[in-house]
Coordinates of C-alpha atoms and ligand atoms in Angstrom, one line a residue:
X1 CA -33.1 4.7 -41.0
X2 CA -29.6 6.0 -41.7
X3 CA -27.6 2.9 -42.1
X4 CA -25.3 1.9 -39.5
X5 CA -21.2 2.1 -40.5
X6 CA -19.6 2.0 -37.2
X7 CA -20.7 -0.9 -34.9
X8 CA -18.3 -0.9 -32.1
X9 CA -20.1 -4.4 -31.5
X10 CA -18.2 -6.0 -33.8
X11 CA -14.8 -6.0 -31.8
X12 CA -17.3 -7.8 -28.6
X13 CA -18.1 -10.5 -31.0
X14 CA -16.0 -13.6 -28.9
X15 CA -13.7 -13.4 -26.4
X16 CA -10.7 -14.0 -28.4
X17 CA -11.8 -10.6 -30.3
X18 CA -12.0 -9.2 -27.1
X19 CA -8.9 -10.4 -25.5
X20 CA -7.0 -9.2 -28.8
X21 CA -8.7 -5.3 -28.5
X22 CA -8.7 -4.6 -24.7
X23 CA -6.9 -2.0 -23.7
X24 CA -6.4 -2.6 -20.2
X25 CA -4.3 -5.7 -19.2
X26 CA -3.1 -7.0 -16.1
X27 CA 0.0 -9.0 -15.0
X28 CA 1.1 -10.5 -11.5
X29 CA 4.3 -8.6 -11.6
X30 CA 2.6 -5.4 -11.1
X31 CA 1.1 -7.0 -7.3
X32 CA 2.7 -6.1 -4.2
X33 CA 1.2 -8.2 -1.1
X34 CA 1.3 -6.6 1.9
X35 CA 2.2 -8.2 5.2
X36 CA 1.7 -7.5 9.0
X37 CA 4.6 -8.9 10.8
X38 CA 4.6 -9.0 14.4
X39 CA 7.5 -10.3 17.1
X40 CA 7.8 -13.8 18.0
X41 CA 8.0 -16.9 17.2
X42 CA 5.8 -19.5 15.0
X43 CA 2.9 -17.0 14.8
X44 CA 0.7 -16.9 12.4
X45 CA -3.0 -15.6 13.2
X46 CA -5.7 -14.2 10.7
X47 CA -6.8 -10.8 11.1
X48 CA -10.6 -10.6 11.9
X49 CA -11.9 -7.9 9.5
X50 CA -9.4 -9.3 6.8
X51 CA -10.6 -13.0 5.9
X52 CA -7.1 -14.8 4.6
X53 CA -4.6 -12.1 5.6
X54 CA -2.3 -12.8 9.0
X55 CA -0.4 -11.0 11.4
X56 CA 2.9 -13.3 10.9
X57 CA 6.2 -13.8 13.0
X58 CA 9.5 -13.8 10.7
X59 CA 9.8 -17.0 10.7
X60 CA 6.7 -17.7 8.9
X61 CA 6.3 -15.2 6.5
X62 CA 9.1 -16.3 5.3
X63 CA 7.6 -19.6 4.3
X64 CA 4.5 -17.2 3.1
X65 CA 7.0 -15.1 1.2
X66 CA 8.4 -18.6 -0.5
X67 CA 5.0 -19.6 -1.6
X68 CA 4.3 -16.7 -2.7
X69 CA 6.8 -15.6 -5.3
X70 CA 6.5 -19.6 -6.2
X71 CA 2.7 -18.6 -7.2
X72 CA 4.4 -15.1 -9.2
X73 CA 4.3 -12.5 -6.2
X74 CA 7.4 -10.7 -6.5
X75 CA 6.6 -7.8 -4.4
X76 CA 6.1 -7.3 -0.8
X77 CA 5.1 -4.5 1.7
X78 CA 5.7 -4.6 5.3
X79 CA 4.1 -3.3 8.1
X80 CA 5.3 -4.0 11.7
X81 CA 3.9 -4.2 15.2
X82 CA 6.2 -3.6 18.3
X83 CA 6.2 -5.8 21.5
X84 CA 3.6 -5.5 23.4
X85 CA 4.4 -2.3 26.1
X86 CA 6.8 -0.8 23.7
X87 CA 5.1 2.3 22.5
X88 CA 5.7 5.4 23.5
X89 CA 5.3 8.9 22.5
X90 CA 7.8 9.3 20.1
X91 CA 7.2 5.7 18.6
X92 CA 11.1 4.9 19.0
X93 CA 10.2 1.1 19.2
X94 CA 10.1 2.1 15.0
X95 CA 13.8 1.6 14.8
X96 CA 15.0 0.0 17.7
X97 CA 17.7 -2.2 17.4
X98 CA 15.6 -5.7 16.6
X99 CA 12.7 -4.1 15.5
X100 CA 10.5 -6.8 13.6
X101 CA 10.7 -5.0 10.2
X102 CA 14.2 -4.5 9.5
X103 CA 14.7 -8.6 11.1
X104 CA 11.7 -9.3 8.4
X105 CA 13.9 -7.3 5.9
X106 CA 17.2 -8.4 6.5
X107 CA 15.6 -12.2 6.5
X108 CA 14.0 -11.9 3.3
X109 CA 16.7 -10.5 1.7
X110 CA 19.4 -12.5 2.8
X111 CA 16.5 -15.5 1.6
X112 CA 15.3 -14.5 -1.8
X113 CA 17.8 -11.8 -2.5
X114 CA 16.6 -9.8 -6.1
X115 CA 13.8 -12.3 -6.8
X116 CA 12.1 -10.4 -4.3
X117 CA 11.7 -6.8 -4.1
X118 CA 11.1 -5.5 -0.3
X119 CA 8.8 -2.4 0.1
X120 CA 8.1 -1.2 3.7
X121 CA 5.7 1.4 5.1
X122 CA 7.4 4.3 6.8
X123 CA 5.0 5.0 9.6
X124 CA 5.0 5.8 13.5
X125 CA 1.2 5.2 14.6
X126 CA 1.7 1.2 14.9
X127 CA 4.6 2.6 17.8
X128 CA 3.0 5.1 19.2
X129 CA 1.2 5.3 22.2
X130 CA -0.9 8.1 21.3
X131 CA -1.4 6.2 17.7
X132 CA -0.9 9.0 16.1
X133 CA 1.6 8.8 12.4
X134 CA 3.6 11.7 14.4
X135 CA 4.7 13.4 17.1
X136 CA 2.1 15.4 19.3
X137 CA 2.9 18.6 21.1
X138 CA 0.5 20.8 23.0
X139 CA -2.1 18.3 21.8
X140 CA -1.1 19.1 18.2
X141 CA 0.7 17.1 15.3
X142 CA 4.2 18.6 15.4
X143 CA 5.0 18.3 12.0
X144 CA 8.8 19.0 11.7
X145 CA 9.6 17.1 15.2
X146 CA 8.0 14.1 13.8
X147 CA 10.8 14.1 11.0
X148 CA 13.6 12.8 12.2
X149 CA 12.0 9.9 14.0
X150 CA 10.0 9.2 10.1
X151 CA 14.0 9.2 8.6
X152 CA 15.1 7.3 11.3
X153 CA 12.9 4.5 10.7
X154 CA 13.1 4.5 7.2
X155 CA 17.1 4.6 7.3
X156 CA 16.7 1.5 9.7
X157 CA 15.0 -0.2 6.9
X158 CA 17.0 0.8 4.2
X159 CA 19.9 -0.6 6.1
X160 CA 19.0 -3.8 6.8
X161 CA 18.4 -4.1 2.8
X162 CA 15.0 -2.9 1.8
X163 CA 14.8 -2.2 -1.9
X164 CA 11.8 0.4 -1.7
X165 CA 10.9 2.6 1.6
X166 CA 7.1 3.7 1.8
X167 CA 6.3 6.7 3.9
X168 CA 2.6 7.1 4.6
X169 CA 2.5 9.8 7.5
X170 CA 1.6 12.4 5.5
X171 CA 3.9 15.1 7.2
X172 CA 4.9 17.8 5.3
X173 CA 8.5 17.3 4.0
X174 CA 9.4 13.9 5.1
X175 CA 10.3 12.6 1.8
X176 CA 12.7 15.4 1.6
X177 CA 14.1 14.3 5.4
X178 CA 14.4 10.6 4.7
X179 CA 16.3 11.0 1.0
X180 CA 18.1 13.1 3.0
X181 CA 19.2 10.7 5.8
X182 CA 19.5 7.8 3.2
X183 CA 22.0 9.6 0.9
X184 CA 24.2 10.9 4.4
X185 CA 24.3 7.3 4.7
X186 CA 25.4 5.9 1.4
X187 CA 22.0 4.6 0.7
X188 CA 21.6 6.9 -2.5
X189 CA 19.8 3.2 -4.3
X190 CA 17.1 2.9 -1.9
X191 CA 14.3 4.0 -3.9
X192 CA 11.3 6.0 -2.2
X193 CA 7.5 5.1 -2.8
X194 CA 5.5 8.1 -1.7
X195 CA 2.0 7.7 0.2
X196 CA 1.5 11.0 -1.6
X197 CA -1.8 11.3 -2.1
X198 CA -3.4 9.7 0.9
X199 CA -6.8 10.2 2.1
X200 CA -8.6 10.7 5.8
X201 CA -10.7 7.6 4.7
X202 CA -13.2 5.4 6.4
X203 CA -11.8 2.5 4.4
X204 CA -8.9 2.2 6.8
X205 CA -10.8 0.7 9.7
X206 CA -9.7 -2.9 9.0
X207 CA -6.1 -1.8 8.8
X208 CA -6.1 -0.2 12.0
X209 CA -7.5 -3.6 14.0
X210 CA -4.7 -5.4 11.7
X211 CA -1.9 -2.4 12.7
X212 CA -3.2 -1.6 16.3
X213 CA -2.7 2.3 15.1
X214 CA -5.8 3.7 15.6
X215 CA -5.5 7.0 17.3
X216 CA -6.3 7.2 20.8
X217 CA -8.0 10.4 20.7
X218 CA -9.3 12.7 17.5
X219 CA -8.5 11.5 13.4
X220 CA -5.9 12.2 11.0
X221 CA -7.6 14.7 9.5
X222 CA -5.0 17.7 10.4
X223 CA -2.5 15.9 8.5
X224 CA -4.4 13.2 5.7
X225 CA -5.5 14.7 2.7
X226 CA -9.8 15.8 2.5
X227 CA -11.8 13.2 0.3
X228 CA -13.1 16.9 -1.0
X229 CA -9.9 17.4 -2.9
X230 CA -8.9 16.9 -6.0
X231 CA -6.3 19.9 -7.5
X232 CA -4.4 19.7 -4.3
X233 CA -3.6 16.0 -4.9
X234 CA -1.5 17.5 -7.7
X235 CA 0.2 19.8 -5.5
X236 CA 0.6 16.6 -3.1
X237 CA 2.7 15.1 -5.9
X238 CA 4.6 18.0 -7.3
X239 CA 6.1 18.6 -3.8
X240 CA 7.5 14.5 -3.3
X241 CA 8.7 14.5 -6.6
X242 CA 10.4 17.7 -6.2
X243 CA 11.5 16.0 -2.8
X244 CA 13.1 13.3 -4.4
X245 CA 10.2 10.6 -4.5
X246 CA 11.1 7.9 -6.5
X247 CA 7.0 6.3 -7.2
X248 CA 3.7 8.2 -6.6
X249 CA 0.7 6.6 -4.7
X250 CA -2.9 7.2 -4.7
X251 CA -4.6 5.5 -1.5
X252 CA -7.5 4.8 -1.0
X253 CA -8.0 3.8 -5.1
X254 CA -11.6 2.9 -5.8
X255 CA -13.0 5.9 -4.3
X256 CA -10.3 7.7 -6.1
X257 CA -9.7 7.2 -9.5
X258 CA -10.1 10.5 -11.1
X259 CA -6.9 11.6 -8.8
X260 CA -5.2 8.9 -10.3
X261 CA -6.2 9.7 -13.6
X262 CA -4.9 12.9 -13.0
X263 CA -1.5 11.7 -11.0
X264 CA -1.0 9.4 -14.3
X265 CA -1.5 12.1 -16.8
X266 CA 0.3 14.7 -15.1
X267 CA 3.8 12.6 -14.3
X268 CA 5.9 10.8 -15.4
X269 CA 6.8 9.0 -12.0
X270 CA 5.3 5.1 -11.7
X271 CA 2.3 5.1 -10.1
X272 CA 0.7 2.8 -7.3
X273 CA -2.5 2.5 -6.1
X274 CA -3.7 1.1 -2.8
X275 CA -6.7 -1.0 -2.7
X276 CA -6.9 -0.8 1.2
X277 CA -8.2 -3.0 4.0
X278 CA -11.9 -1.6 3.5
X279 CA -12.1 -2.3 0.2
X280 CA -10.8 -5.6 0.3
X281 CA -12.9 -6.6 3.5
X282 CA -16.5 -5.7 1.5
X283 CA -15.4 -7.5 -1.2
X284 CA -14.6 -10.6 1.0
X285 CA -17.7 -9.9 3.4
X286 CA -20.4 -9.8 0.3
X287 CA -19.0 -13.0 -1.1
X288 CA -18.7 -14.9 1.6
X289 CA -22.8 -14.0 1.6
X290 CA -22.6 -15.0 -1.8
X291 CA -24.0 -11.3 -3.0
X292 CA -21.1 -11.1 -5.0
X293 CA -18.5 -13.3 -7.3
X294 CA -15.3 -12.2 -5.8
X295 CA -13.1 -13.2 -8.8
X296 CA -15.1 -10.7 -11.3
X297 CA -15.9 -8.2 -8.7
X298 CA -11.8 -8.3 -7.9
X299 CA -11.3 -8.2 -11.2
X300 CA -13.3 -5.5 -12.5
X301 CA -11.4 -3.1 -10.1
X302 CA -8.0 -4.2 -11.0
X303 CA -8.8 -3.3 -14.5
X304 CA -10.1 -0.2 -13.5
X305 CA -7.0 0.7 -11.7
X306 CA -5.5 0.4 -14.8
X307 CA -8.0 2.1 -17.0
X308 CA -7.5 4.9 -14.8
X309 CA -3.4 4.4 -15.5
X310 CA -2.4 3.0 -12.0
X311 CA 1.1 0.8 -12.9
X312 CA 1.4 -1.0 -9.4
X313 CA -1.4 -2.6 -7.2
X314 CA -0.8 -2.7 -3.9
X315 CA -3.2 -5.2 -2.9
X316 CA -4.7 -7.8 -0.4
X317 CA -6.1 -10.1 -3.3
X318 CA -3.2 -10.4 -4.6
X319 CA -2.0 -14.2 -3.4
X320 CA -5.8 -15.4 -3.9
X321 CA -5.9 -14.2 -7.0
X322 CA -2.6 -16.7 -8.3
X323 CA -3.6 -19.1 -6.1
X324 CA -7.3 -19.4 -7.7
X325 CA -5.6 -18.4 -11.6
X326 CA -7.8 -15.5 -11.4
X327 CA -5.7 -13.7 -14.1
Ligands
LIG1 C1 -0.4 3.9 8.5 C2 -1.1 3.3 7.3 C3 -2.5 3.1 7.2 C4 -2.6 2.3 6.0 C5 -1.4 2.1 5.5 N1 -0.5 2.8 6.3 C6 -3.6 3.5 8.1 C7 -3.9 4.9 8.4 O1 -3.4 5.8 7.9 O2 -4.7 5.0 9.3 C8 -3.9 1.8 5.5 C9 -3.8 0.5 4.8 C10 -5.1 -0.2 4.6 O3 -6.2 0.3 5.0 O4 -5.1 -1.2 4.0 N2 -0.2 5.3 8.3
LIG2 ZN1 0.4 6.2 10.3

């Protein structure tokens, strides 16, 4: 037997050995915790298909935020709901005057000012009657109508302070429309985190009990991207950066990690992943059955995230995980 000279074994010897080789490291500044914040007053009520996660009024996700950034969350994303009765077809409720977000927005700010970052998602199916992410004519997405409403929303948010605006629609050329409409407005530091490379996915069902968006009638297959496709998520890219978009997202990210691969070596851009509702609640449903260990399982696909060269985590585990010291 040809004697063995390279024994990769040797650098798996103890876990200090290990610790000092891995290549993949994480760190709770690269977390962002989403939130659902609804109108109202002293609400606070956990989402059925997410275990731990709550729709939240202002007031108290503010006191979430604040324990939150005390446990080393420093990033936020928001998602809103409109009154009850306030959607219509064009979603207007998105940027009403005293729409939830930019109230959650302009209170977090004015609370935590730079210790926190505030990221929100640019969308119109939580306001839309039709749930749709845009406008419908003729029974069709009407991709350029749906535009200005997307720019108006996001300038809504930008004003009331909102470090990072997240547009997830998918419509062709919103990034374009909303740097557009933050620039006209002086806005030109609002950074933009593009949704670009987001999947029609079955892993959104959670989300869309937690957002009340799920469409009425059909999918968002005419304008989310086929879980076929790879190349074009390249071309997804190209066209926000060339746009103006600030960080590039891959969502889902488990099922996905080759296009982030190829996202991470293509651009230079930062790059976010979503671990989305799905993929948190089958995590949190086989542990609670005790099928799984939820801290190893959690943290297996962080690190995978970041094998795959993911530099933000957008993720529901996130306050668990520095809650339980998980990292
Ligand atoms: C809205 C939106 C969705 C998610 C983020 N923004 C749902 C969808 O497109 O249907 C999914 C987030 C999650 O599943 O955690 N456009
Ligand atoms: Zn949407």
């Amino acid at each position: 037997m040809q004697e063995l000279i390279i024994r990769p074994r040797r650098l798996r010897a103890s876990a200090v050995i290990r610790d000092l080789v891995a290549e993949a490291r994480l760190d709770s500044r690269m977390l962002v915790q989403p939130h659902f914040v609804v109108p109202g007053e002293a609400i606070s009520e956990e989402i059925q298909a997410m275990p731990g996660i709550e729709h939240q009024s202002v007031d108290r996700l503010l006191e979430t935020v604040e324990s939150d950034l005390e446990l080393g969350i420093h990033s936020v994303l928001l998602f809103g709901l409109p009154e009850d009765g306030d959607k219509a077809p064009d979603g207007r409720a998105a940027y009403a005057d005293g729409a939830v977000v930019p109230r959650a927005v302009a209170a977090l700010k004015e609370r935590f000012g730079d210790r926190l970052a505030v990221m929100t998602d640019v969308c119109l199916c939580a306001y839309t009657d039709h749930g749709h992410c845009g406008l419908i004519r003729d029974g069709r997405i009407d991709n350029d109508a749906s535009l200005p409403h997307l720019a108006r929303m996001a300038l809504a948010h930008a004003r009331a302070g909102a470090d990072v605006v997240a547009p997830s629609d998918m419509m062709d050329g919103r990034i374009a429309a909303i740097r557009e409409a933050l620039d006209e407005d002086g806005l030109v530091e609002t950074a933009i985190m593009s949704y670009s490379v987001k999947y029609a996915s079955a892993y959104y069902g959670p989300f869309r009990e937690a957002a009340h968006s799920a469409p009425a009638q059909g999918d968002r297959r005419s304008y989310q991207m086929d879980a076929r496709n790879r190349r074009e998520a390249l071309l997804e890219a190209e066209l926000d950066i060339g746009e103006g978009a600030d960080i590039l997202m891959v969502k889902p990210a488990l099922a996905y990690l080759d296009v982030v691969a190829d996202l991470h070596e293509a651009f230079s851009q930062p790059l976010a992943v979503y671990n989305v509702s799905g993929e948190y609640s089958m995590v949190k449903a086989a542990a609670a059955r005790g099928w799984l260990d939820e801290r190893a399982v959690v943290l297996e696909n962080w690190h995978a995230f970041r094998r795959a060269g993911a530099d933000i985590i957008i993720t529901y585990h996130g306050r668990q995980a520095l809650r339980e010291g998980w990292l």
